[in-house]
Amino acid sequence: MDKQPFLSAIEQICEEKGIAREKVIETIEMAIAAAYKRDYGRKGQNIKVKFYLETGKMEIFQVKLVVDQSMLKTEEETEEEKRREKEIEIEIEKEEEEKRFRFNPEKHIMIEEAKKIKDPALGKIKKVKPGDELEFPLEVHEEYGRIAAQTAKQVIIQRLREAEREAIYNEYKEKEGEIVSGLVQRIEGQNVFLDIGKATGILFPEEQVFNDRYRPGQRLKVYILEVQKDSRGPSIILSRAHPKMVSKLFALEVPEISGGSVQIKSIAREPGSRSKIAAASIEEGVDPIGSMVGQKGTRVLAVINELGGEKIDIIKWSSDPAEFIKSALSPAKVTEVEVEKKRGLARAIVPEDQLSLAIGIRGQNVRLAAKLTGWKIDVVSEKRVKGLEAEKTKETKFKKTKKTTAPAEKKPKKEKTKKDAKKKTKKS
């Protein structure tokens, strides 16, 4: 084997495909073993190859398992199994499934025979026990050249493709939940395919932003939502609609987030329309909102532009539910927030002129605030609250009056006597 071009090819494969050198050598060994078994092997043989990349030389071995009588089936069991196999005309290999198996001289060697074998390196008998594996050198045929090399080449190409797919899968699996830059490759129906480096990702309709317009050659940032294994290679699902797309874009623009002094606590998003972000400062003296907005709004504008003009509200996170809800309803000014922790309900009281702003167009502001805080929020005006309180007070007074005002006592009627009846008769 001309080793120099071969070595150069291996090194090139490792570098270009990002595959470990050991993985390539292992693949070559498996390919050569498969080719040897096909051309020169016998049924049941377990072939192992040791390939030395530096020299280009190889050694071929037949591997046998050391067994004792307790590991084997009895003659009766073996005969019965042979009879069943003959009846259904198929070969049944159950060695891996059953504790005991049929002895095969190509795969097994009895412990008594194994103990007679000398170790060439030590020059003495090997110490072996049942379950050990012994390697027996096989002849490397001179004609094991063109045909075997061609077979090996085909298997190597296949295995390297598999190794490459595995390497790409592992690389992008580690990038799940990260932002990458992609180039729009093609558009098929509503699905958009992007070149993201060593692989192609897919942007399904449900992961797209409704006002985005895609064209081949367009470069944009995408969020790696999920990486799945597929027979044709890794399937990489991308997103531009996921809430974490926003937080990851801010992490790219804001050093305080990537540095850990500012933390995004929660996000509520309606892709392409509006997002609300709750941020907190981990380090004293750092303003979370100011850090994310940036000087003259440069940082937040960079994110808005990447998201196609999506509006972004940044609020300060608070551990106090009432304060958090009050901030979440911004830009509306909230007078007071009443919370019912057991039921997870909150009532936000706002001035009359702030009611529509607090609720938002088609309820968007209060809906996003509820998602952001995790509370069910009911927005009411001060006027409405006063009206409800007045009605309540009126009702309470009415109930009290009803209880305290007792009915006037009725005088008992006198029973009519016979004398009274006579007097009445005389008068008439």
Short mmCIF file of C-alpha atoms in Angstrom, two decimals:
data_model
loop_
_atom_site.label_atom_id
_atom_site.label_comp_id
_atom_site.label_asym_id
_atom_site.label_seq_id
_atom_site.Cartn_x
_atom_site.Cartn_y
_atom_site.Cartn_z
CA MET A 1 0.00 0.00 0.00
CA ASP A 2 1.42 3.38 -1.02
CA LYS A 3 1.24 4.94 2.40
CA GLN A 4 2.06 8.61 1.73
CA PRO A 5 -0.94 9.48 -0.49
CA PHE A 6 -3.08 7.32 1.80
CA LEU A 7 -1.88 9.16 4.92
CA SER A 8 -2.44 12.53 3.23
CA ALA A 9 -5.98 11.51 2.26
CA ILE A 10 -6.76 10.44 5.84
CA GLU A 11 -5.40 13.69 7.28
CA GLN A 12 -7.45 15.66 4.74
CA ILE A 13 -10.63 13.76 5.62
CA CYS A 14 -10.06 14.42 9.33
CA GLU A 15 -9.51 18.13 8.76
CA GLU A 16 -12.27 18.77 6.21
CA LYS A 17 -14.99 16.68 7.82
CA GLY A 18 -14.09 17.40 11.43
CA ILE A 19 -13.80 13.69 12.24
CA ALA A 20 -11.43 12.34 14.90
CA ARG A 21 -8.35 10.48 13.58
CA GLU A 22 -9.14 7.47 15.80
CA LYS A 23 -12.64 7.27 14.31
CA VAL A 24 -11.21 7.17 10.77
CA ILE A 25 -8.73 4.41 11.69
CA GLU A 26 -11.52 2.42 13.36
CA THR A 27 -13.63 2.82 10.21
CA ILE A 28 -10.76 1.61 8.00
CA GLU A 29 -10.20 -1.43 10.24
CA MET A 30 -13.89 -2.36 10.08
CA ALA A 31 -13.93 -1.89 6.29
CA ILE A 32 -10.85 -4.07 5.72
CA ALA A 33 -12.27 -6.76 8.06
CA ALA A 34 -15.55 -6.77 6.10
CA ALA A 35 -13.69 -7.04 2.78
CA TYR A 36 -11.43 -9.86 4.03
CA LYS A 37 -14.36 -11.85 5.41
CA ARG A 38 -16.21 -11.49 2.13
CA ASP A 39 -13.31 -12.75 -0.01
CA TYR A 40 -11.48 -15.20 2.27
CA GLY A 41 -13.50 -15.72 5.43
CA ARG A 42 -15.60 -18.65 6.51
CA LYS A 43 -19.12 -18.67 7.88
CA GLY A 44 -19.23 -17.68 11.53
CA GLN A 45 -15.73 -16.19 11.62
CA ASN A 46 -15.14 -13.09 13.72
CA ILE A 47 -12.47 -11.07 11.88
CA LYS A 48 -10.50 -8.26 13.49
CA VAL A 49 -8.01 -5.94 11.79
CA LYS A 50 -5.28 -3.80 13.30
CA PHE A 51 -4.29 -1.00 10.95
CA TYR A 52 -1.15 1.07 11.57
CA LEU A 53 -1.62 4.46 9.96
CA GLU A 54 2.03 5.54 10.25
CA THR A 55 3.36 2.51 8.34
CA GLY A 56 0.29 1.67 6.26
CA LYS A 57 0.62 -1.97 7.37
CA MET A 58 -2.10 -4.18 8.82
CA GLU A 59 -2.59 -7.38 10.79
CA ILE A 60 -5.62 -9.63 10.44
CA PHE A 61 -6.87 -11.90 13.23
CA GLN A 62 -9.60 -14.41 13.86
CA VAL A 63 -11.14 -13.83 17.29
CA LYS A 64 -12.44 -16.79 19.32
CA LEU A 65 -14.29 -16.84 22.62
CA VAL A 66 -12.94 -19.15 25.34
CA VAL A 67 -15.79 -21.38 26.58
CA ASP A 68 -16.34 -24.27 28.97
CA GLN A 69 -18.99 -27.01 28.95
CA SER A 70 -21.40 -25.06 31.21
CA MET A 71 -21.70 -22.35 28.53
CA LEU A 72 -22.71 -24.78 25.78
CA LYS A 73 -25.94 -26.51 24.84
CA THR A 74 -26.22 -30.28 25.20
CA GLU A 75 -26.07 -32.54 22.14
CA GLU A 76 -29.83 -33.18 22.41
CA GLU A 77 -30.57 -29.42 22.45
CA THR A 78 -28.22 -28.88 19.50
CA GLU A 79 -29.86 -31.67 17.46
CA GLU A 80 -33.34 -30.33 18.25
CA GLU A 81 -32.31 -26.84 17.15
CA LYS A 82 -30.82 -28.21 13.92
CA ARG A 83 -34.06 -30.09 13.22
CA ARG A 84 -36.16 -26.92 13.73
CA GLU A 85 -33.85 -24.90 11.49
CA LYS A 86 -34.11 -27.54 8.77
CA GLU A 87 -37.91 -27.52 8.96
CA ILE A 88 -38.28 -23.78 8.53
CA GLU A 89 -35.22 -23.56 6.25
CA ILE A 90 -33.61 -20.57 7.92
CA GLU A 91 -30.57 -20.15 10.11
CA ILE A 92 -31.34 -19.00 13.62
CA GLU A 93 -28.54 -17.30 15.50
CA LYS A 94 -29.42 -17.09 19.17
CA GLU A 95 -25.97 -16.96 20.79
CA GLU A 96 -26.46 -13.37 21.96
CA GLU A 97 -30.01 -13.94 23.14
CA GLU A 98 -29.48 -17.10 25.24
CA LYS A 99 -27.18 -17.80 28.14
CA ARG A 100 -26.06 -21.09 26.58
CA PHE A 101 -25.18 -21.52 22.93
CA ARG A 102 -24.14 -24.05 20.32
CA PHE A 103 -20.40 -24.57 19.94
CA ASN A 104 -18.98 -23.18 16.70
CA PRO A 105 -15.28 -23.90 16.04
CA GLU A 106 -15.04 -20.67 14.02
CA LYS A 107 -16.21 -18.58 16.96
CA HIS A 108 -15.31 -20.59 20.05
CA ILE A 109 -12.42 -22.48 21.62
CA MET A 110 -12.71 -24.86 24.57
CA ILE A 111 -10.89 -23.85 27.73
CA GLU A 112 -8.85 -27.07 27.65
CA GLU A 113 -7.47 -26.19 24.19
CA ALA A 114 -6.97 -22.53 25.06
CA LYS A 115 -4.75 -23.43 28.01
CA LYS A 116 -2.33 -25.22 25.66
CA ILE A 117 -1.64 -22.11 23.55
CA LYS A 118 1.63 -20.28 24.13
CA ASP A 119 1.89 -16.51 24.07
CA PRO A 120 4.50 -15.69 21.34
CA ALA A 121 5.50 -12.49 23.10
CA LEU A 122 6.03 -14.15 26.50
CA GLY A 123 7.10 -17.56 25.23
CA LYS A 124 4.88 -19.36 27.72
CA ILE A 125 1.32 -20.63 28.06
CA LYS A 126 -1.32 -17.93 28.43
CA LYS A 127 -3.46 -17.63 31.53
CA VAL A 128 -7.01 -17.80 30.25
CA LYS A 129 -10.50 -18.25 31.66
CA PRO A 130 -13.98 -18.75 30.17
CA GLY A 131 -15.22 -15.51 28.62
CA ASP A 132 -11.78 -14.36 27.44
CA GLU A 133 -11.11 -13.68 23.76
CA LEU A 134 -8.10 -15.03 21.89
CA GLU A 135 -6.71 -13.62 18.64
CA PHE A 136 -5.30 -15.96 15.99
CA PRO A 137 -3.22 -14.33 13.20
CA LEU A 138 -4.47 -14.88 9.65
CA GLU A 139 -2.47 -14.75 6.45
CA VAL A 140 -2.55 -11.45 4.58
CA HIS A 141 -2.88 -12.75 1.01
CA GLU A 142 -0.71 -11.17 -1.64
CA GLU A 143 -3.66 -10.98 -3.98
CA TYR A 144 -5.60 -9.21 -1.27
CA GLY A 145 -5.22 -6.08 -3.32
CA ARG A 146 -7.44 -4.72 -6.03
CA ILE A 147 -10.75 -6.46 -5.18
CA ALA A 148 -10.33 -6.15 -1.43
CA ALA A 149 -9.12 -2.56 -1.74
CA GLN A 150 -12.14 -1.66 -3.88
CA THR A 151 -14.50 -3.25 -1.38
CA ALA A 152 -12.67 -1.56 1.47
CA LYS A 153 -12.88 1.77 -0.36
CA GLN A 154 -16.64 1.49 -0.79
CA VAL A 155 -17.17 0.56 2.84
CA ILE A 156 -14.77 3.29 3.97
CA ILE A 157 -16.69 5.89 1.95
CA GLN A 158 -19.97 4.70 3.46
CA ARG A 159 -18.59 4.60 6.99
CA LEU A 160 -16.97 8.02 6.60
CA ARG A 161 -20.30 9.42 5.45
CA GLU A 162 -21.90 7.96 8.55
CA ALA A 163 -19.08 9.33 10.71
CA GLU A 164 -19.45 12.73 9.06
CA ARG A 165 -23.22 12.72 9.68
CA GLU A 166 -22.58 11.74 13.31
CA ALA A 167 -19.98 14.51 13.71
CA ILE A 168 -22.38 17.10 12.24
CA TYR A 169 -25.23 15.83 14.44
CA ASN A 170 -23.08 16.08 17.58
CA GLU A 171 -21.82 19.55 16.63
CA TYR A 172 -25.28 21.00 16.09
CA LYS A 173 -26.87 19.08 18.97
CA GLU A 174 -24.55 21.04 21.25
CA LYS A 175 -25.80 24.24 19.59
CA GLU A 176 -29.46 23.58 20.43
CA GLY A 177 -30.86 26.74 21.98
CA GLU A 178 -28.26 28.95 20.30
CA ILE A 179 -28.40 31.61 17.57
CA VAL A 180 -26.62 30.97 14.26
CA SER A 181 -26.33 32.95 11.05
CA GLY A 182 -27.87 31.32 7.99
CA LEU A 183 -28.18 31.90 4.25
CA VAL A 184 -31.53 31.23 2.58
CA GLN A 185 -30.82 28.35 0.22
CA ARG A 186 -34.23 27.59 -1.25
CA ILE A 187 -37.94 27.91 -0.55
CA GLU A 188 -40.21 24.90 -1.01
CA GLY A 189 -43.87 25.74 -0.47
CA GLN A 190 -44.00 27.38 2.94
CA ASN A 191 -40.77 25.75 4.17
CA VAL A 192 -37.54 27.75 4.06
CA PHE A 193 -34.17 25.94 3.87
CA LEU A 194 -31.07 27.70 5.19
CA ASP A 195 -27.37 26.93 4.83
CA ILE A 196 -26.01 27.20 8.39
CA GLY A 197 -22.45 26.08 7.71
CA LYS A 198 -21.84 22.34 7.64
CA ALA A 199 -25.54 21.53 7.45
CA THR A 200 -28.90 22.70 6.13
CA GLY A 201 -31.63 23.74 8.54
CA ILE A 202 -35.37 24.03 7.92
CA LEU A 203 -37.69 26.83 8.97
CA PHE A 204 -41.27 25.49 9.15
CA PRO A 205 -44.23 27.92 8.76
CA GLU A 206 -45.12 27.75 12.48
CA GLU A 207 -41.57 28.87 13.36
CA GLN A 208 -41.61 31.83 10.97
CA VAL A 209 -42.51 35.44 11.78
CA PHE A 210 -45.65 36.44 9.86
CA ASN A 211 -44.19 39.67 8.40
CA ASP A 212 -40.83 38.16 7.35
CA ARG A 213 -40.19 37.94 3.60
CA TYR A 214 -37.61 35.36 2.50
CA ARG A 215 -35.55 35.27 -0.70
CA PRO A 216 -32.65 33.03 -1.84
CA GLY A 217 -29.27 34.45 -0.84
CA GLN A 218 -30.74 36.41 2.09
CA ARG A 219 -28.69 36.25 5.31
CA LEU A 220 -30.47 36.20 8.66
CA LYS A 221 -30.11 34.95 12.21
CA VAL A 222 -32.05 31.88 13.35
CA TYR A 223 -32.55 29.98 16.61
CA ILE A 224 -31.66 26.26 16.63
CA LEU A 225 -34.81 24.79 18.12
CA GLU A 226 -34.15 21.04 17.80
CA VAL A 227 -31.67 18.63 16.21
CA GLN A 228 -32.92 15.14 15.32
CA LYS A 229 -31.16 12.07 13.93
CA ASP A 230 -32.17 11.01 10.44
CA SER A 231 -30.98 8.27 8.06
CA ARG A 232 -29.93 10.94 5.55
CA GLY A 233 -28.19 13.08 8.15
CA PRO A 234 -29.18 15.36 11.03
CA SER A 235 -32.54 17.14 10.76
CA ILE A 236 -32.08 20.67 12.13
CA ILE A 237 -35.27 22.57 12.98
CA LEU A 238 -34.85 26.34 13.09
CA SER A 239 -37.03 29.10 14.51
CA ARG A 240 -37.44 32.86 14.36
CA ALA A 241 -40.69 32.87 16.36
CA HIS A 242 -39.45 31.29 19.61
CA PRO A 243 -39.33 33.63 22.67
CA LYS A 244 -35.72 32.62 23.33
CA MET A 245 -34.78 34.03 19.93
CA VAL A 246 -35.20 37.48 21.52
CA SER A 247 -33.15 36.70 24.64
CA LYS A 248 -30.33 35.18 22.56
CA LEU A 249 -30.22 38.23 20.28
CA PHE A 250 -29.91 40.47 23.34
CA ALA A 251 -27.11 38.22 24.65
CA LEU A 252 -25.22 38.92 21.41
CA GLU A 253 -25.75 42.69 21.70
CA VAL A 254 -25.47 43.23 25.47
CA PRO A 255 -22.13 42.32 27.15
CA GLU A 256 -23.76 42.60 30.58
CA ILE A 257 -26.04 39.64 29.72
CA SER A 258 -23.27 37.42 28.33
CA GLY A 259 -21.10 38.50 31.28
CA GLY A 260 -23.78 37.56 33.81
CA SER A 261 -24.35 40.93 35.50
CA VAL A 262 -27.80 41.27 33.89
CA GLN A 263 -30.24 38.38 33.66
CA ILE A 264 -33.39 38.00 31.55
CA LYS A 265 -35.97 36.51 33.92
CA SER A 266 -38.91 36.00 31.58
CA ILE A 267 -40.15 36.76 28.08
CA ALA A 268 -43.63 37.03 26.57
CA ARG A 269 -43.77 37.26 22.81
CA GLU A 270 -46.22 37.58 19.95
CA PRO A 271 -43.76 37.10 17.03
CA GLY A 272 -43.51 39.97 14.58
CA SER A 273 -45.76 42.21 16.67
CA ARG A 274 -44.54 42.75 20.22
CA SER A 275 -42.43 41.30 23.03
CA LYS A 276 -42.14 42.04 26.73
CA ILE A 277 -38.93 41.25 28.61
CA ALA A 278 -38.37 41.24 32.38
CA ALA A 279 -34.72 41.82 33.30
CA ALA A 280 -32.92 41.90 36.64
CA SER A 281 -29.52 43.09 37.77
CA ILE A 282 -27.31 40.48 39.48
CA GLU A 283 -24.53 42.98 40.15
CA GLU A 284 -25.10 46.03 42.33
CA GLY A 285 -25.02 49.34 40.50
CA VAL A 286 -25.93 47.90 37.10
CA ASP A 287 -29.13 49.20 35.50
CA PRO A 288 -30.73 46.25 33.63
CA ILE A 289 -33.00 48.39 31.46
CA GLY A 290 -30.27 50.89 30.56
CA SER A 291 -27.85 48.07 29.73
CA MET A 292 -30.33 46.45 27.34
CA VAL A 293 -31.46 49.68 25.70
CA GLY A 294 -27.90 50.92 25.19
CA GLN A 295 -26.63 54.40 24.42
CA LYS A 296 -29.21 56.21 22.27
CA GLY A 297 -31.09 52.90 22.03
CA THR A 298 -28.45 51.25 19.82
CA ARG A 299 -28.63 47.81 21.44
CA VAL A 300 -32.39 47.43 21.47
CA LEU A 301 -32.64 48.87 17.94
CA ALA A 302 -30.22 46.22 16.64
CA VAL A 303 -32.55 43.50 17.99
CA ILE A 304 -35.67 45.26 16.67
CA ASN A 305 -34.13 45.52 13.19
CA GLU A 306 -33.17 41.82 13.19
CA LEU A 307 -36.77 40.96 14.11
CA GLY A 308 -38.24 43.10 11.32
CA GLY A 309 -39.46 46.00 13.46
CA GLU A 310 -41.04 43.98 16.28
CA LYS A 311 -41.84 46.26 19.28
CA ILE A 312 -39.96 45.43 22.48
CA ASP A 313 -40.88 46.52 26.04
CA ILE A 314 -38.13 46.07 28.64
CA ILE A 315 -39.21 46.16 32.28
CA LYS A 316 -37.49 45.65 35.62
CA TRP A 317 -38.22 42.28 37.21
CA SER A 318 -39.40 42.22 40.85
CA SER A 319 -39.94 39.43 43.36
CA ASP A 320 -42.98 41.37 44.63
CA PRO A 321 -45.93 40.22 42.45
CA ALA A 322 -47.77 43.56 42.73
CA GLU A 323 -44.72 45.57 41.65
CA PHE A 324 -43.92 43.10 38.87
CA ILE A 325 -47.47 43.25 37.47
CA LYS A 326 -47.46 47.05 37.70
CA SER A 327 -44.25 47.20 35.62
CA ALA A 328 -45.48 44.53 33.19
CA LEU A 329 -48.48 46.66 32.21
CA SER A 330 -46.27 49.55 31.08
CA PRO A 331 -46.44 51.89 29.21
CA ALA A 332 -49.73 52.27 31.12
CA LYS A 333 -49.57 53.89 34.56
CA VAL A 334 -51.06 51.64 37.23
CA THR A 335 -52.44 53.11 40.47
CA GLU A 336 -52.63 49.91 42.49
CA VAL A 337 -52.45 46.12 42.13
CA GLU A 338 -54.43 43.73 44.35
CA VAL A 339 -53.33 40.08 44.31
CA GLU A 340 -54.96 36.81 45.39
CA LYS A 341 -52.01 34.43 45.70
CA LYS A 342 -54.06 31.28 46.26
CA ARG A 343 -56.02 31.75 43.05
CA GLY A 344 -53.19 33.37 41.08
CA LEU A 345 -55.41 36.35 40.30
CA ALA A 346 -54.52 40.04 40.21
CA ARG A 347 -56.61 43.19 39.81
CA ALA A 348 -54.81 46.17 38.32
CA ILE A 349 -56.46 49.54 39.00
CA VAL A 350 -55.66 52.27 36.48
CA PRO A 351 -56.83 55.86 35.86
CA GLU A 352 -59.69 56.16 33.38
CA ASP A 353 -57.42 57.66 30.69
CA GLN A 354 -54.97 54.73 31.04
CA LEU A 355 -57.51 51.90 30.71
CA SER A 356 -57.29 51.38 26.94
CA LEU A 357 -53.47 51.66 27.06
CA ALA A 358 -53.26 49.06 29.85
CA ILE A 359 -55.48 46.62 27.95
CA GLY A 360 -53.85 47.34 24.59
CA ILE A 361 -55.06 46.80 21.03
CA ARG A 362 -57.19 43.64 21.00
CA GLY A 363 -56.04 43.02 24.59
CA GLN A 364 -52.39 42.51 23.60
CA ASN A 365 -50.78 44.51 26.43
CA VAL A 366 -52.61 42.77 29.27
CA ARG A 367 -52.24 39.39 27.51
CA LEU A 368 -48.45 39.76 27.26
CA ALA A 369 -48.27 41.04 30.85
CA ALA A 370 -50.14 37.94 32.04
CA LYS A 371 -47.73 35.65 30.13
CA LEU A 372 -44.72 37.56 31.44
CA THR A 373 -45.75 37.45 35.11
CA GLY A 374 -47.64 34.16 35.20
CA TRP A 375 -50.68 35.86 36.80
CA LYS A 376 -54.26 36.20 35.55
CA ILE A 377 -54.75 39.97 35.36
CA ASP A 378 -58.04 41.88 35.45
CA VAL A 379 -57.64 45.56 34.50
CA VAL A 380 -60.23 47.97 35.91
CA SER A 381 -60.48 51.78 36.00
CA GLU A 382 -60.48 53.83 39.21
CA LYS A 383 -63.97 55.08 38.31
CA ARG A 384 -65.23 51.52 38.00
CA VAL A 385 -63.65 50.58 41.35
CA LYS A 386 -65.28 53.57 43.06
CA GLY A 387 -68.60 52.62 41.52
CA LEU A 388 -68.24 49.03 42.73
CA GLU A 389 -67.25 50.23 46.21
CA ALA A 390 -70.22 52.61 46.34
CA GLU A 391 -72.58 49.81 45.35
CA LYS A 392 -70.99 47.56 47.95
CA THR A 393 -71.28 50.24 50.67
CA LYS A 394 -74.92 50.86 49.74
CA GLU A 395 -75.68 47.16 49.88
CA THR A 396 -73.92 46.81 53.25
CA LYS A 397 -75.86 49.78 54.74
CA PHE A 398 -79.13 48.35 53.46
CA LYS A 399 -78.40 44.99 55.10
CA LYS A 400 -77.47 46.70 58.40
CA THR A 401 -80.65 48.84 58.34
CA LYS A 402 -82.70 45.74 57.72
CA LYS A 403 -81.19 44.03 60.73
CA THR A 404 -81.36 47.01 63.23
CA THR A 405 -84.90 48.35 62.41
CA ALA A 406 -87.41 46.09 64.29
CA PRO A 407 -91.15 46.12 63.34
CA ALA A 408 -93.56 48.09 65.69
CA GLU A 409 -95.32 46.01 68.36
CA LYS A 410 -98.99 45.37 67.73
CA LYS A 411 -101.40 45.84 70.64
CA PRO A 412 -103.21 42.65 71.50
CA LYS A 413 -106.88 42.70 70.55
CA LYS A 414 -109.37 42.51 73.43
CA GLU A 415 -111.68 39.57 73.43
CA LYS A 416 -115.28 40.54 72.96
CA THR A 417 -117.47 39.80 76.00
CA LYS A 418 -121.30 39.28 76.21
CA LYS A 419 -121.71 42.70 77.91
CA ASP A 420 -119.96 44.46 75.02
CA ALA A 421 -122.27 42.70 72.61
CA LYS A 422 -125.40 43.83 74.57
CA LYS A 423 -124.13 47.47 74.68
CA LYS A 424 -123.61 47.42 70.94
CA THR A 425 -127.20 46.12 70.47
CA LYS A 426 -128.74 48.86 72.69
CA LYS A 427 -126.89 51.64 70.84
CA SER A 428 -128.15 50.41 67.54
#
